[in-house]
Coordinates of C-alpha atoms in Angstrom, one line a residue:
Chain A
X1 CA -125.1 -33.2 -96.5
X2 CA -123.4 -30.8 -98.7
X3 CA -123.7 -27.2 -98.5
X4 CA -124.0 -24.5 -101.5
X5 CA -121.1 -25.4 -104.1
X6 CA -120.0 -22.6 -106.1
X7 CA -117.1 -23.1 -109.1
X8 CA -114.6 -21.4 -109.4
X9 CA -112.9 -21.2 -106.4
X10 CA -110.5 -18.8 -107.7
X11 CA -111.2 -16.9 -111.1
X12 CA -108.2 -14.6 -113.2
X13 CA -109.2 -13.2 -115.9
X14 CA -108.3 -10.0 -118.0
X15 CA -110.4 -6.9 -119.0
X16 CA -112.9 -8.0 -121.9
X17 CA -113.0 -11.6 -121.5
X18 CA -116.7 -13.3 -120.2
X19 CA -116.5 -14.7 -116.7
X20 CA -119.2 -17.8 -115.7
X21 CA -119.9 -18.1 -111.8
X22 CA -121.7 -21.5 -110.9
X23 CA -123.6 -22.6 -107.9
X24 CA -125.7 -25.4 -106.7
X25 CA -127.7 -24.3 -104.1
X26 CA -129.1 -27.1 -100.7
X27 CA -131.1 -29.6 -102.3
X28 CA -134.9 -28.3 -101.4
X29 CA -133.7 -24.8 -100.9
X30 CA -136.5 -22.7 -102.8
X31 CA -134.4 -19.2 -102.6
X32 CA -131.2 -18.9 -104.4
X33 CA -128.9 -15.8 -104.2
X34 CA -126.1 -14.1 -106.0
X35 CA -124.3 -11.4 -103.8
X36 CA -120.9 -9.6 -104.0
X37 CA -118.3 -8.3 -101.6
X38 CA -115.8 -5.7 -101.5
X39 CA -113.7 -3.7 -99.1
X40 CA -115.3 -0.8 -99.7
X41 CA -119.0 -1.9 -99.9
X42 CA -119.3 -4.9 -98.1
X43 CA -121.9 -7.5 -99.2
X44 CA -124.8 -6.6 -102.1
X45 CA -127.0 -8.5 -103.0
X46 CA -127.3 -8.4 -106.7
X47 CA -130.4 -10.7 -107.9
X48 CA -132.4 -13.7 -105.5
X49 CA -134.5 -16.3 -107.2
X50 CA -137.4 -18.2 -106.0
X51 CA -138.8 -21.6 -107.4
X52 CA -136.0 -20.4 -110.4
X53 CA -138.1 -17.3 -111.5
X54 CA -136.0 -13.9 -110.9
X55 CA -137.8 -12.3 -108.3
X56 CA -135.6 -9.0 -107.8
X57 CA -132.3 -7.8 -109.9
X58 CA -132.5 -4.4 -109.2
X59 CA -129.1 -5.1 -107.5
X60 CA -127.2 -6.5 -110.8
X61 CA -124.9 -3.1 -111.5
X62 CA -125.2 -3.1 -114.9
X63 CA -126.4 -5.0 -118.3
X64 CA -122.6 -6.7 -118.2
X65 CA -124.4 -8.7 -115.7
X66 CA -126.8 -11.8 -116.0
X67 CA -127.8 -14.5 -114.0
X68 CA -129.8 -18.0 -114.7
X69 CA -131.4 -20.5 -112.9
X70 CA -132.7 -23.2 -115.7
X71 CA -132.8 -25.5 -112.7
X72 CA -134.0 -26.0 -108.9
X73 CA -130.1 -27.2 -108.5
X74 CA -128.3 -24.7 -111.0
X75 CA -127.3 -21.5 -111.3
X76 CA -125.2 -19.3 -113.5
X77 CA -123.4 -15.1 -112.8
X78 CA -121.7 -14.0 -116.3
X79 CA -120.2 -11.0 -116.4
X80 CA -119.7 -10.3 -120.2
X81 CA -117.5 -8.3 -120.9
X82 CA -115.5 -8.2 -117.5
X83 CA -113.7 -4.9 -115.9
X84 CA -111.2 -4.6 -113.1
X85 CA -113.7 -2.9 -111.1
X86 CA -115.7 -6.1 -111.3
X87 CA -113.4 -8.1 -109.0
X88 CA -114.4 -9.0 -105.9
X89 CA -115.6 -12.0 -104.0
X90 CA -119.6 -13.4 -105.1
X91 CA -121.2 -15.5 -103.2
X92 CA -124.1 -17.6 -103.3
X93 CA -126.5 -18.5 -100.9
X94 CA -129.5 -20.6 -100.7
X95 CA -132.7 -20.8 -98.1
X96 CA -136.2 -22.2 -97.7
X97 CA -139.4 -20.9 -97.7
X98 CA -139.7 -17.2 -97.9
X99 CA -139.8 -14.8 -95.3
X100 CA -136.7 -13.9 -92.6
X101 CA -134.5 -16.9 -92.5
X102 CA -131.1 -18.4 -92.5
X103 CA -129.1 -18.0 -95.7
X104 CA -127.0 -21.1 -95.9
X105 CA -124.0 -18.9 -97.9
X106 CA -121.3 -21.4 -100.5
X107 CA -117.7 -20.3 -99.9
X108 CA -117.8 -18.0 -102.9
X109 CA -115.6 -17.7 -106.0
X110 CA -112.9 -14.4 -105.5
X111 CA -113.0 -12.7 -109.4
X112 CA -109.6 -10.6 -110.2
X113 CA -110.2 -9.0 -113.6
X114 CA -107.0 -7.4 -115.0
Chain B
X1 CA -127.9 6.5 -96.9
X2 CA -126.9 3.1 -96.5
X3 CA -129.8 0.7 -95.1
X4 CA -127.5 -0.6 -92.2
X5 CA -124.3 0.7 -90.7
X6 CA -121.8 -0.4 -88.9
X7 CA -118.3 0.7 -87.1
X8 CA -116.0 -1.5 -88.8
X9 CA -113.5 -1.4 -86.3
X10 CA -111.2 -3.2 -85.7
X11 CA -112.3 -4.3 -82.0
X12 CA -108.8 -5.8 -80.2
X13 CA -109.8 -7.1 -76.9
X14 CA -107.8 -9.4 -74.1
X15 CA -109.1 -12.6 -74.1
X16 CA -111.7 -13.1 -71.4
X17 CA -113.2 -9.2 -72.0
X18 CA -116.5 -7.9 -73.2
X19 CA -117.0 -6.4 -76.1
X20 CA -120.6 -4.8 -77.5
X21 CA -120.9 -4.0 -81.0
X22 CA -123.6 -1.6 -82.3
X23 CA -125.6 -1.6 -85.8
X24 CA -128.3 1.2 -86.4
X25 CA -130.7 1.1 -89.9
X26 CA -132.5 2.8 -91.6
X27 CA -135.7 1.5 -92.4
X28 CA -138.4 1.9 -89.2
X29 CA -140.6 -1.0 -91.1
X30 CA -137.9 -3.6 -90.9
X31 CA -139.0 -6.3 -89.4
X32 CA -136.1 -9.1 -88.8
X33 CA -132.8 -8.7 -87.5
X34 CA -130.0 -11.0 -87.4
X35 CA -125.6 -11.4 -86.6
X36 CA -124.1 -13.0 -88.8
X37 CA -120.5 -14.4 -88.4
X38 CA -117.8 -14.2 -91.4
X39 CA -114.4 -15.5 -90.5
X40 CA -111.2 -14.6 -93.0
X41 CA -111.5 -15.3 -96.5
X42 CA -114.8 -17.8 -95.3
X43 CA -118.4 -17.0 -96.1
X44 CA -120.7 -16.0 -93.8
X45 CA -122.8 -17.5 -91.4
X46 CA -125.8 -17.3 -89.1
X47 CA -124.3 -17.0 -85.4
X48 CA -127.9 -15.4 -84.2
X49 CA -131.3 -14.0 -84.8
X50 CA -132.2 -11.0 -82.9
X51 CA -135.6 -11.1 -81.2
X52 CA -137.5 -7.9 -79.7
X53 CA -137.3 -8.8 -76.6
X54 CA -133.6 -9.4 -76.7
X55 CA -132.3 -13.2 -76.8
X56 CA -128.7 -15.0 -75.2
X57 CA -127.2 -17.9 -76.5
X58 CA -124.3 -19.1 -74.4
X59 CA -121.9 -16.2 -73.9
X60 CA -123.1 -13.9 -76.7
X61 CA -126.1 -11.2 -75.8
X62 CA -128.7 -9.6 -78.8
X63 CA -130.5 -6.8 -78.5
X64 CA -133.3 -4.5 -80.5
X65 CA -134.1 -1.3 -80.1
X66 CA -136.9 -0.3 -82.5
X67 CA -137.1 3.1 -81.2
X68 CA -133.4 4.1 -81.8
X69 CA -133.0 1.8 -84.6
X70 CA -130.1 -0.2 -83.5
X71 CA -129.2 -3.7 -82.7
X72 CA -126.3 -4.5 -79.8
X73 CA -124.1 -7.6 -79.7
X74 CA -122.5 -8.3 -76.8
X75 CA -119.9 -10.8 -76.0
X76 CA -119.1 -12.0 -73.3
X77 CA -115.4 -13.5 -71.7
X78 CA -114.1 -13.6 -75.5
X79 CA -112.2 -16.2 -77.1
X80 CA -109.6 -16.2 -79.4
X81 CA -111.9 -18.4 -81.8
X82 CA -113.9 -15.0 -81.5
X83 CA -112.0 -13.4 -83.6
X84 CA -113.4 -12.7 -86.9
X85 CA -116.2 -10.5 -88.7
X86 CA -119.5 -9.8 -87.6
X87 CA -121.9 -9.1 -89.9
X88 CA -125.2 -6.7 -89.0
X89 CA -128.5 -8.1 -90.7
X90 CA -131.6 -6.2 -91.4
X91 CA -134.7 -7.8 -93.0
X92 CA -136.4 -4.6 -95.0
X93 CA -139.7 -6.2 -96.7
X94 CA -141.0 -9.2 -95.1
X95 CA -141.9 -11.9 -97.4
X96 CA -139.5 -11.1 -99.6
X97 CA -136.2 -12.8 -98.1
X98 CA -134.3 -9.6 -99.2
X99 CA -132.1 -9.1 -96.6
X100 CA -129.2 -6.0 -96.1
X101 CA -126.0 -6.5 -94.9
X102 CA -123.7 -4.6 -92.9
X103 CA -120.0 -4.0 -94.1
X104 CA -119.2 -5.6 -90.6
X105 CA -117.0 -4.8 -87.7
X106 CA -114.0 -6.8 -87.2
X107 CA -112.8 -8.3 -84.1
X108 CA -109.1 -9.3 -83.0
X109 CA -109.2 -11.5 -79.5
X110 CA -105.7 -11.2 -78.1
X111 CA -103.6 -13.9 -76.2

């Protein structure tokens, strides 16, 4: 069975330009994530849905940011417009029912914005 | 303050030692704890939940101290496919699936 799938792998972009993350969470998996990770400040979470609705984005940084989820097996991060200090690695991660659980995490898509 | 925090290290141990890593948080209403494992340039993944009353699984050892705030993982006659990243978990609001991470402390297993 496959795990989360997030495209790009790899992402190089300069200063300005819009950047699309995508991820297809665990077939069934009611909670979808979006998190970030730097050096310096390890992993954030920066929105979760549940059942597609946004249920908390008070960790997306700043309006540059959205995410979607028009679907129980689709999601999108754009970053529009981009900055260097937006590179990092985002990951997504899916789960089931609410509550204290494994996140099932993809292999993430690593963002360098010149 | 940050919600969990960890010494990141790095840990380099001799294969076949124990090595105990510490997390202490914030919150005194959390409620679920958990290690995750991340290995280089891999995401990360469960490796185990951490129970009140303290739970084992094979050679690694969790343990929750509500009254200190901190949760202990210990590892036991390490591995060189130890080596990696271990994440510190905390579960803030239940129900909510929100969980914080710690920026990890890294372990090196030497030959």
């Amino acid at each position: 069975d496959a795990g989360v799938i997030q495209s790009p792998r790899h992402e190089v972009t300069e200063m300005g330009q819009e950047v699309t993350l995508r991820c297809k969470p665990i077939s069934g998996h009611d909670y979808l994530f979006w998190y970030r990770q730097t050096m310096m400040r390890g992993l954030e979470l920066l929105i979760y849905f549940n059942n597609n609705v946004p249920i908390d984005d008070s960790g997306m940084p700043e309006d540059r940011f959205s995410a979607k989820m028009p679907n129980a097996s689709f999601s999108t991060l754009k970053i529009q417009p981009s900055e260097p200090r937006d590179s990092a690695v985002y990951f997504c991660a899916s789960s089931l029912a609410g509550g204290p659980g494994e996140q099932f995490f993809g292999p993430g898509t690593r963002l360098t914005v010149l | 303050r940050k919600e969990v925090e960890q010494d990141p290290g790095p840990f380099n141990v001799p294969e076949g030692a124990t090595v105990a890593f510490n997390c202490t948080y914030s919150n005194s209403a959390s409620q679920s704890f958990f290690w995750y494992r991340q290995d280089c340039r891999k995401e990360p993944k469960l490796l185990m939940s951490v129970y009140s009353s303290g739970n084992e699984d094979g050679r690694f050892t969790a343990q929750l101290n509500r009254a200190s705030q901190y949760i202990s993982l210990l590892i036991r006659d390490s591995k060189l496919s130890d080596s990696a990243t271990y994440l510190c978990v905390v579960d803030v609001q239940t129900g909510a699936n929100n969980l914080f991470f710690g920026t990890g402390t890294r372990l090196t297993v030497i030959p």
